[in-house]
Amino acid sequence: YTDNREVVEAEWDDFNGMIDELTMPYVYTPGNHDYTNDVMADIWRQRYGADYYHFVYKNTLFLVLNTEADLNGPGRPGISDAQLAYMDKVLKDNREVAWTLVFLHQPVWRMGDTEDWQRFADMLGARPYTAFAGHMHSYDYTQNDEGHELITLSSTGGVSQLRGKAYGEFDHVTWVTMKK
């Protein structure tokens, strides 16, 4: 949570050194360790551009939100009004996709401002979608009343007591495919 520009730049250089080894695209989703103060937000924008965005790939709409955009600090996520307006337009412009995947760091449907999530979920409507979040360092799978999947991922090398499946604490990666 530092605002020391040199430290933040060095941390990103180290992280991106690992990402550069991948042979597939990497989609950045800002989290509380990336986007907590004005310095971190400025560095994010310089390196990666928008802190929330979308793209369509093979008839699937990908929505990336920033639960830290209001710089409220750790454990106090939200979805800004600017993001909600942007996502509303994106969803209206992409009604015909086969599926929508939502990525955000903090699972606002189970913590923080659930009103923000409800406003966003209302925009998603009946379209088929799955939402993925992290932050909690423990796996949780739920379906909302409409059957949409809301998945909180366990850690992928992050801090965890690794007590096992009963606690949702295990290192893993998640592979999502759109094939039947």
PDB file of C-alpha atoms in Angstrom:
ATOM      1  CA  TYR A   1       0.000   0.000   0.000  1.00  0.00           C
ATOM      2  CA  THR A   2       2.946   2.295  -0.474  1.00  0.00           C
ATOM      3  CA  ASP A   3       2.833   5.598  -2.290  1.00  0.00           C
ATOM      4  CA  ASN A   4       6.560   5.373  -3.029  1.00  0.00           C
ATOM      5  CA  ARG A   5       6.666   5.486  -6.837  1.00  0.00           C
ATOM      6  CA  GLU A   6      10.021   3.671  -7.085  1.00  0.00           C
ATOM      7  CA  VAL A   7       8.802   0.770  -4.953  1.00  0.00           C
ATOM      8  CA  VAL A   8       5.557   0.401  -6.905  1.00  0.00           C
ATOM      9  CA  GLU A   9       7.386   0.552 -10.256  1.00  0.00           C
ATOM     10  CA  ALA A  10       9.895  -2.098  -9.079  1.00  0.00           C
ATOM     11  CA  GLU A  11       7.076  -4.382  -7.914  1.00  0.00           C
ATOM     12  CA  TRP A  12       5.331  -4.101 -11.293  1.00  0.00           C
ATOM     13  CA  ASP A  13       8.619  -4.718 -13.118  1.00  0.00           C
ATOM     14  CA  ASP A  14       9.127  -7.891 -11.065  1.00  0.00           C
ATOM     15  CA  PHE A  15       5.561  -9.105 -11.642  1.00  0.00           C
ATOM     16  CA  ASN A  16       5.614  -8.328 -15.361  1.00  0.00           C
ATOM     17  CA  GLY A  17       8.903 -10.214 -15.659  1.00  0.00           C
ATOM     18  CA  MET A  18       6.949 -13.343 -14.718  1.00  0.00           C
ATOM     19  CA  ILE A  19       3.995 -12.475 -16.961  1.00  0.00           C
ATOM     20  CA  ASP A  20       6.355 -11.958 -19.913  1.00  0.00           C
ATOM     21  CA  GLU A  21       7.159 -15.684 -19.729  1.00  0.00           C
ATOM     22  CA  LEU A  22       3.570 -16.649 -20.570  1.00  0.00           C
ATOM     23  CA  THR A  23       2.671 -17.698 -24.100  1.00  0.00           C
ATOM     24  CA  MET A  24      -0.916 -16.458 -23.845  1.00  0.00           C
ATOM     25  CA  PRO A  25      -2.438 -13.033 -23.239  1.00  0.00           C
ATOM     26  CA  TYR A  26      -2.716 -11.903 -19.632  1.00  0.00           C
ATOM     27  CA  VAL A  27      -5.722  -9.828 -18.593  1.00  0.00           C
ATOM     28  CA  TYR A  28      -5.018  -7.407 -15.740  1.00  0.00           C
ATOM     29  CA  THR A  29      -7.699  -6.848 -13.104  1.00  0.00           C
ATOM     30  CA  PRO A  30      -6.833  -4.191 -10.508  1.00  0.00           C
ATOM     31  CA  GLY A  31      -6.941  -5.181  -6.854  1.00  0.00           C
ATOM     32  CA  ASN A  32      -6.312  -3.581  -3.502  1.00  0.00           C
ATOM     33  CA  HIS A  33      -2.547  -4.188  -3.708  1.00  0.00           C
ATOM     34  CA  ASP A  34      -2.433  -2.537  -7.152  1.00  0.00           C
ATOM     35  CA  TYR A  35      -4.759   0.419  -6.868  1.00  0.00           C
ATOM     36  CA  THR A  36      -5.071   1.832  -3.352  1.00  0.00           C
ATOM     37  CA  ASN A  37      -3.817   5.406  -3.598  1.00  0.00           C
ATOM     38  CA  ASP A  38      -3.261   8.150  -6.167  1.00  0.00           C
ATOM     39  CA  VAL A  39       0.321   7.070  -6.935  1.00  0.00           C
ATOM     40  CA  MET A  40      -0.690   3.455  -7.567  1.00  0.00           C
ATOM     41  CA  ALA A  41      -3.666   4.553  -9.678  1.00  0.00           C
ATOM     42  CA  ASP A  42      -1.430   6.838 -11.747  1.00  0.00           C
ATOM     43  CA  ILE A  43       1.103   4.076 -12.343  1.00  0.00           C
ATOM     44  CA  TRP A  44      -1.684   1.666 -13.327  1.00  0.00           C
ATOM     45  CA  ARG A  45      -3.034   4.119 -15.909  1.00  0.00           C
ATOM     46  CA  GLN A  46       0.458   4.789 -17.288  1.00  0.00           C
ATOM     47  CA  ARG A  47       1.241   1.092 -17.661  1.00  0.00           C
ATOM     48  CA  TYR A  48      -2.107  -0.463 -18.541  1.00  0.00           C
ATOM     49  CA  GLY A  49      -4.481   2.313 -19.502  1.00  0.00           C
ATOM     50  CA  ALA A  50      -8.046   1.946 -18.327  1.00  0.00           C
ATOM     51  CA  ASP A  51      -8.646   0.383 -14.932  1.00  0.00           C
ATOM     52  CA  TYR A  52     -11.992  -1.064 -16.110  1.00  0.00           C
ATOM     53  CA  TYR A  53     -12.669  -2.220 -19.651  1.00  0.00           C
ATOM     54  CA  HIS A  54     -14.233  -4.855 -21.881  1.00  0.00           C
ATOM     55  CA  PHE A  55     -13.523  -6.915 -24.948  1.00  0.00           C
ATOM     56  CA  VAL A  56     -15.310  -9.562 -26.993  1.00  0.00           C
ATOM     57  CA  TYR A  57     -13.536 -12.786 -27.873  1.00  0.00           C
ATOM     58  CA  LYS A  58     -15.228 -15.627 -29.736  1.00  0.00           C
ATOM     59  CA  ASN A  59     -18.729 -14.342 -29.017  1.00  0.00           C
ATOM     60  CA  THR A  60     -18.005 -13.989 -25.285  1.00  0.00           C
ATOM     61  CA  LEU A  61     -18.104 -10.583 -23.618  1.00  0.00           C
ATOM     62  CA  PHE A  62     -15.377 -10.044 -21.023  1.00  0.00           C
ATOM     63  CA  LEU A  63     -16.013  -7.316 -18.447  1.00  0.00           C
ATOM     64  CA  VAL A  64     -13.186  -6.245 -16.140  1.00  0.00           C
ATOM     65  CA  LEU A  65     -14.200  -4.028 -13.217  1.00  0.00           C
ATOM     66  CA  ASN A  66     -12.135  -2.127 -10.671  1.00  0.00           C
ATOM     67  CA  THR A  67     -13.507  -2.624  -7.161  1.00  0.00           C
ATOM     68  CA  GLU A  68     -10.826  -0.218  -5.872  1.00  0.00           C
ATOM     69  CA  ALA A  69     -11.566   2.738  -8.186  1.00  0.00           C
ATOM     70  CA  ASP A  70     -12.886   4.991  -5.428  1.00  0.00           C
ATOM     71  CA  LEU A  71      -9.655   4.456  -3.413  1.00  0.00           C
ATOM     72  CA  ASN A  72     -11.667   3.500  -0.325  1.00  0.00           C
ATOM     73  CA  GLY A  73      -8.913   1.223   0.960  1.00  0.00           C
ATOM     74  CA  PRO A  74      -8.691  -2.519   1.551  1.00  0.00           C
ATOM     75  CA  GLY A  75     -11.835  -4.343   2.543  1.00  0.00           C
ATOM     76  CA  ARG A  76     -14.119  -1.539   1.321  1.00  0.00           C
ATOM     77  CA  PRO A  77     -14.792  -2.336  -2.324  1.00  0.00           C
ATOM     78  CA  GLY A  78     -17.318  -0.764  -4.594  1.00  0.00           C
ATOM     79  CA  ILE A  79     -18.185  -0.229  -8.240  1.00  0.00           C
ATOM     80  CA  SER A  80     -18.012   3.436  -9.172  1.00  0.00           C
ATOM     81  CA  ASP A  81     -20.849   5.251 -10.908  1.00  0.00           C
ATOM     82  CA  ALA A  82     -18.549   5.868 -13.881  1.00  0.00           C
ATOM     83  CA  GLN A  83     -17.955   2.126 -14.242  1.00  0.00           C
ATOM     84  CA  LEU A  84     -21.632   1.332 -13.941  1.00  0.00           C
ATOM     85  CA  ALA A  85     -22.440   3.840 -16.693  1.00  0.00           C
ATOM     86  CA  TYR A  86     -19.694   2.407 -18.910  1.00  0.00           C
ATOM     87  CA  MET A  87     -20.799  -1.192 -18.313  1.00  0.00           C
ATOM     88  CA  ASP A  88     -24.445  -0.311 -18.956  1.00  0.00           C
ATOM     89  CA  LYS A  89     -23.520   0.986 -22.409  1.00  0.00           C
ATOM     90  CA  VAL A  90     -21.250  -2.004 -23.113  1.00  0.00           C
ATOM     91  CA  LEU A  91     -23.995  -4.447 -22.124  1.00  0.00           C
ATOM     92  CA  LYS A  92     -26.545  -2.675 -24.315  1.00  0.00           C
ATOM     93  CA  ASP A  93     -24.101  -2.648 -27.247  1.00  0.00           C
ATOM     94  CA  ASN A  94     -23.357  -6.374 -26.850  1.00  0.00           C
ATOM     95  CA  ARG A  95     -26.745  -7.995 -26.289  1.00  0.00           C
ATOM     96  CA  GLU A  96     -26.167 -10.852 -28.737  1.00  0.00           C
ATOM     97  CA  VAL A  97     -23.056 -12.479 -27.242  1.00  0.00           C
ATOM     98  CA  ALA A  98     -23.354 -16.111 -26.187  1.00  0.00           C
ATOM     99  CA  TRP A  99     -21.978 -15.534 -22.676  1.00  0.00           C
ATOM    100  CA  THR A 100     -20.620 -12.789 -20.442  1.00  0.00           C
ATOM    101  CA  LEU A 101     -17.666 -13.264 -18.085  1.00  0.00           C
ATOM    102  CA  VAL A 102     -17.172 -10.717 -15.309  1.00  0.00           C
ATOM    103  CA  PHE A 103     -13.823 -10.257 -13.530  1.00  0.00           C
ATOM    104  CA  LEU A 104     -13.304  -8.136 -10.438  1.00  0.00           C
ATOM    105  CA  HIS A 105     -10.931  -8.339  -7.513  1.00  0.00           C
ATOM    106  CA  GLN A 106     -13.130  -8.082  -4.437  1.00  0.00           C
ATOM    107  CA  PRO A 107     -16.390 -10.077  -4.496  1.00  0.00           C
ATOM    108  CA  VAL A 108     -18.738  -7.179  -3.910  1.00  0.00           C
ATOM    109  CA  TRP A 109     -21.709  -9.561  -3.930  1.00  0.00           C
ATOM    110  CA  ARG A 110     -20.534 -10.911  -0.562  1.00  0.00           C
ATOM    111  CA  MET A 111     -18.748  -7.944   0.968  1.00  0.00           C
ATOM    112  CA  GLY A 112     -18.564  -4.206   0.766  1.00  0.00           C
ATOM    113  CA  ASP A 113     -21.264  -2.349  -1.057  1.00  0.00           C
ATOM    114  CA  THR A 114     -23.676  -5.048  -2.187  1.00  0.00           C
ATOM    115  CA  GLU A 115     -25.934  -2.285  -3.511  1.00  0.00           C
ATOM    116  CA  ASP A 116     -23.313  -1.584  -6.198  1.00  0.00           C
ATOM    117  CA  TRP A 117     -23.317  -5.270  -7.151  1.00  0.00           C
ATOM    118  CA  GLN A 118     -27.106  -5.354  -7.273  1.00  0.00           C
ATOM    119  CA  ARG A 119     -27.170  -2.337  -9.596  1.00  0.00           C
ATOM    120  CA  PHE A 120     -24.654  -4.091 -11.848  1.00  0.00           C
ATOM    121  CA  ALA A 121     -26.474  -7.446 -11.680  1.00  0.00           C
ATOM    122  CA  ASP A 122     -29.687  -5.653 -12.689  1.00  0.00           C
ATOM    123  CA  MET A 123     -27.848  -4.382 -15.780  1.00  0.00           C
ATOM    124  CA  LEU A 124     -26.689  -7.921 -16.582  1.00  0.00           C
ATOM    125  CA  GLY A 125     -30.303  -9.029 -16.402  1.00  0.00           C
ATOM    126  CA  ALA A 126     -31.202 -12.467 -17.695  1.00  0.00           C
ATOM    127  CA  ARG A 127     -28.214 -12.818 -20.010  1.00  0.00           C
ATOM    128  CA  PRO A 128     -26.023 -15.849 -19.234  1.00  0.00           C
ATOM    129  CA  TYR A 129     -22.994 -14.804 -17.188  1.00  0.00           C
ATOM    130  CA  THR A 130     -20.419 -15.992 -14.697  1.00  0.00           C
ATOM    131  CA  ALA A 131     -18.550 -13.677 -12.309  1.00  0.00           C
ATOM    132  CA  PHE A 132     -15.081 -14.321 -10.897  1.00  0.00           C
ATOM    133  CA  ALA A 133     -13.448 -12.523  -7.989  1.00  0.00           C
ATOM    134  CA  GLY A 134     -10.452 -13.072  -5.757  1.00  0.00           C
ATOM    135  CA  HIS A 135      -9.270 -11.238  -2.679  1.00  0.00           C
ATOM    136  CA  MET A 136     -10.635 -13.617  -0.036  1.00  0.00           C
ATOM    137  CA  HIS A 137      -7.906 -16.273  -0.560  1.00  0.00           C
ATOM    138  CA  SER A 138     -10.558 -18.954  -0.195  1.00  0.00           C
ATOM    139  CA  TYR A 139     -12.743 -20.601  -2.818  1.00  0.00           C
ATOM    140  CA  ASP A 140     -16.481 -20.034  -2.753  1.00  0.00           C
ATOM    141  CA  TYR A 141     -19.020 -21.074  -5.367  1.00  0.00           C
ATOM    142  CA  THR A 142     -22.570 -19.806  -5.271  1.00  0.00           C
ATOM    143  CA  GLN A 143     -25.427 -19.386  -7.680  1.00  0.00           C
ATOM    144  CA  ASN A 144     -27.739 -16.437  -7.346  1.00  0.00           C
ATOM    145  CA  ASP A 145     -31.511 -16.785  -7.558  1.00  0.00           C
ATOM    146  CA  GLU A 146     -31.362 -16.627 -11.361  1.00  0.00           C
ATOM    147  CA  GLY A 147     -28.760 -19.429 -11.565  1.00  0.00           C
ATOM    148  CA  HIS A 148     -25.786 -17.223 -12.436  1.00  0.00           C
ATOM    149  CA  GLU A 149     -22.487 -18.443 -11.027  1.00  0.00           C
ATOM    150  CA  LEU A 150     -20.592 -16.183  -8.619  1.00  0.00           C
ATOM    151  CA  ILE A 151     -17.153 -17.631  -7.965  1.00  0.00           C
ATOM    152  CA  THR A 152     -14.582 -16.375  -5.484  1.00  0.00           C
ATOM    153  CA  LEU A 153     -11.232 -17.938  -6.322  1.00  0.00           C
ATOM    154  CA  SER A 154      -8.786 -19.289  -3.802  1.00  0.00           C
ATOM    155  CA  SER A 155      -5.213 -18.057  -3.878  1.00  0.00           C
ATOM    156  CA  THR A 156      -2.926 -18.603  -6.815  1.00  0.00           C
ATOM    157  CA  GLY A 157       0.315 -18.493  -4.893  1.00  0.00           C
ATOM    158  CA  GLY A 158      -0.942 -15.806  -2.518  1.00  0.00           C
ATOM    159  CA  VAL A 159      -1.037 -15.949   1.255  1.00  0.00           C
ATOM    160  CA  SER A 160      -3.228 -18.775   2.530  1.00  0.00           C
ATOM    161  CA  GLN A 161      -3.264 -21.182   5.429  1.00  0.00           C
ATOM    162  CA  LEU A 162      -3.848 -23.912   2.801  1.00  0.00           C
ATOM    163  CA  ARG A 163      -6.126 -25.847   5.151  1.00  0.00           C
ATOM    164  CA  GLY A 164      -7.745 -27.661   2.224  1.00  0.00           C
ATOM    165  CA  LYS A 165     -11.032 -27.958   0.388  1.00  0.00           C
ATOM    166  CA  ALA A 166     -13.201 -27.844   3.509  1.00  0.00           C
ATOM    167  CA  TYR A 167     -12.015 -24.264   4.042  1.00  0.00           C
ATOM    168  CA  GLY A 168     -11.705 -23.383   0.361  1.00  0.00           C
ATOM    169  CA  GLU A 169      -7.976 -22.820   0.931  1.00  0.00           C
ATOM    170  CA  PHE A 170      -5.783 -24.345  -1.737  1.00  0.00           C
ATOM    171  CA  ASP A 171      -3.481 -23.077  -4.447  1.00  0.00           C
ATOM    172  CA  HIS A 172      -4.988 -23.379  -7.881  1.00  0.00           C
ATOM    173  CA  VAL A 173      -5.441 -21.898 -11.293  1.00  0.00           C
ATOM    174  CA  THR A 174      -8.790 -21.671 -12.992  1.00  0.00           C
ATOM    175  CA  TRP A 175      -9.322 -22.769 -16.560  1.00  0.00           C
ATOM    176  CA  VAL A 176     -12.516 -21.580 -18.207  1.00  0.00           C
ATOM    177  CA  THR A 177     -13.586 -22.901 -21.573  1.00  0.00           C
ATOM    178  CA  MET A 178     -16.657 -21.960 -23.566  1.00  0.00           C
ATOM    179  CA  LYS A 179     -16.970 -25.383 -25.191  1.00  0.00           C
ATOM    180  CA  LYS A 180     -19.915 -27.594 -24.279  1.00  0.00           C
TER     181      LYS A 180
END
